[in-house]
Amino acid sequence: MQTQYETITIMSPLLTEDQVKEVSGKFRDYLTQNQAEIVHEESWGLRKLAYPIKKKSTGFYNLIEFKSDPALIQKLEIEYKRDERILRFLTVAQNKHAMAFSERRKRGEFNRERKERVRTERD
């Protein structure tokens, strides 16, 4: 039985754009080689961290949504821990509400709502 998961990784800010793509590609390939189905992937770019991690105050964020067997998650997280370019990661199983929220986020509904709210506050 396959479950839908979402994993967010924070990569070192010392990486170049090509290295960031290489790291995200490495884990995308790892998932597909282990019979996971990639549903969606987003690169959020360089963002400020809420607190320093390994003396770094920024990091490259990457989100991958995928469907896989639950046994793969432990192996994936071991791979994240082995890669020194990954500062932090979080993998969560999505329930029906999280999947609905994710679909709305992909369509950009939240960005539009925020832009409309800002416009009305200015007027």
Short mmCIF file of C-alpha atoms in Angstrom, two decimals:
data_model
loop_
_atom_site.label_atom_id
_atom_site.label_comp_id
_atom_site.label_asym_id
_atom_site.label_seq_id
_atom_site.Cartn_x
_atom_site.Cartn_y
_atom_site.Cartn_z
CA MET A 1 0.00 0.00 0.00
CA GLN A 2 1.34 3.41 -0.95
CA THR A 3 1.01 6.46 1.26
CA GLN A 4 1.50 10.06 0.18
CA TYR A 5 4.38 11.88 1.88
CA GLU A 6 5.85 15.35 1.86
CA THR A 7 9.49 15.98 2.67
CA ILE A 8 11.16 19.34 3.10
CA THR A 9 14.93 19.63 3.12
CA ILE A 10 17.11 22.57 4.05
CA MET A 11 20.45 22.57 2.26
CA SER A 12 23.62 24.47 3.09
CA PRO A 13 23.68 28.10 1.88
CA LEU A 14 27.28 27.58 0.73
CA LEU A 15 26.11 25.53 -2.26
CA THR A 16 25.88 26.95 -5.77
CA GLU A 17 22.66 26.74 -7.77
CA ASP A 18 24.06 23.78 -9.73
CA GLN A 19 24.97 21.96 -6.50
CA VAL A 20 21.48 22.58 -5.11
CA LYS A 21 19.97 21.07 -8.25
CA GLU A 22 22.39 18.13 -7.98
CA VAL A 23 21.42 17.42 -4.37
CA SER A 24 17.68 17.66 -5.04
CA GLY A 25 18.13 15.49 -8.15
CA LYS A 26 20.03 12.91 -6.12
CA PHE A 27 17.12 12.43 -3.73
CA ARG A 28 14.51 12.57 -6.51
CA ASP A 29 16.43 9.78 -8.27
CA TYR A 30 16.73 7.83 -5.02
CA LEU A 31 12.96 7.94 -4.62
CA THR A 32 12.20 6.87 -8.18
CA GLN A 33 14.77 4.05 -8.03
CA ASN A 34 12.93 2.73 -4.97
CA GLN A 35 9.52 2.68 -6.73
CA ALA A 36 8.24 5.97 -5.30
CA GLU A 37 6.02 8.14 -7.48
CA ILE A 38 6.94 11.85 -7.44
CA VAL A 39 3.73 13.87 -7.20
CA HIS A 40 5.14 17.41 -6.99
CA GLU A 41 8.42 19.18 -6.38
CA GLU A 42 9.17 22.81 -5.51
CA SER A 43 12.36 24.70 -4.88
CA TRP A 44 11.73 27.54 -2.46
CA GLY A 45 15.20 29.03 -2.86
CA LEU A 46 17.40 30.64 -0.25
CA ARG A 47 15.51 31.64 2.89
CA LYS A 48 16.36 32.90 6.34
CA LEU A 49 16.22 30.25 9.08
CA ALA A 50 14.25 30.79 12.28
CA TYR A 51 17.37 29.89 14.27
CA PRO A 52 20.98 29.11 13.31
CA ILE A 53 21.77 25.54 12.25
CA LYS A 54 25.47 24.60 12.21
CA LYS A 55 26.27 28.33 12.44
CA LYS A 56 24.28 29.05 9.26
CA SER A 57 21.45 31.60 9.28
CA THR A 58 20.08 30.81 5.78
CA GLY A 59 19.47 27.69 3.71
CA PHE A 60 18.06 26.43 0.42
CA TYR A 61 14.62 24.89 0.89
CA ASN A 62 13.27 22.08 -1.29
CA LEU A 63 9.90 20.31 -1.09
CA ILE A 64 9.08 16.92 -2.63
CA GLU A 65 5.67 15.25 -2.49
CA PHE A 66 5.68 11.56 -3.33
CA LYS A 67 3.80 8.30 -2.94
CA SER A 68 5.70 5.30 -1.64
CA ASP A 69 5.72 2.28 0.58
CA PRO A 70 6.15 3.29 4.26
CA ALA A 71 9.29 1.13 4.55
CA LEU A 72 11.14 3.51 2.22
CA ILE A 73 10.92 6.47 4.61
CA GLN A 74 13.47 5.12 7.08
CA LYS A 75 15.94 4.42 4.25
CA LEU A 76 15.37 7.89 2.78
CA GLU A 77 16.02 9.58 6.11
CA ILE A 78 19.25 7.62 6.55
CA GLU A 79 20.36 8.97 3.16
CA TYR A 80 19.52 12.51 4.29
CA LYS A 81 21.62 12.04 7.44
CA ARG A 82 24.58 10.74 5.42
CA ASP A 83 24.67 13.78 3.13
CA GLU A 84 26.53 16.61 4.86
CA ARG A 85 24.99 19.17 2.48
CA ILE A 86 21.58 18.64 4.16
CA LEU A 87 21.19 20.80 7.28
CA ARG A 88 17.68 19.60 8.24
CA PHE A 89 14.85 17.53 6.83
CA LEU A 90 11.30 16.65 7.77
CA THR A 91 9.15 13.94 6.21
CA VAL A 92 5.45 13.67 7.06
CA ALA A 93 2.65 11.44 5.86
CA GLN A 94 -0.21 13.44 4.39
CA ASN A 95 -3.82 12.80 5.36
CA LYS A 96 -6.77 13.85 3.19
CA HIS A 97 -6.80 17.38 4.65
CA ALA A 98 -3.08 17.90 4.04
CA MET A 99 -3.46 16.66 0.45
CA ALA A 100 -6.34 19.10 -0.14
CA PHE A 101 -4.26 21.95 1.30
CA SER A 102 -1.33 20.92 -0.90
CA GLU A 103 -3.52 20.99 -4.01
CA ARG A 104 -4.72 24.50 -3.15
CA ARG A 105 -1.13 25.65 -2.56
CA LYS A 106 -0.04 24.23 -5.96
CA ARG A 107 -2.82 26.18 -7.67
CA GLY A 108 -1.58 29.36 -5.97
CA GLU A 109 -4.78 30.13 -4.09
CA PHE A 110 -2.95 31.34 -0.99
CA ASN A 111 -0.73 33.75 -2.92
CA ARG A 112 -3.80 35.31 -4.55
CA GLU A 113 -5.58 35.65 -1.20
CA ARG A 114 -2.55 37.36 0.32
CA LYS A 115 -2.19 39.74 -2.67
CA GLU A 116 -5.90 40.64 -2.50
CA ARG A 117 -5.67 41.25 1.26
CA VAL A 118 -2.65 43.54 0.77
CA ARG A 119 -4.48 45.46 -1.99
CA THR A 120 -7.54 46.02 0.22
CA GLU A 121 -5.36 47.14 3.15
CA ARG A 122 -3.67 49.73 0.93
CA ASP A 123 -6.99 51.20 -0.27
#
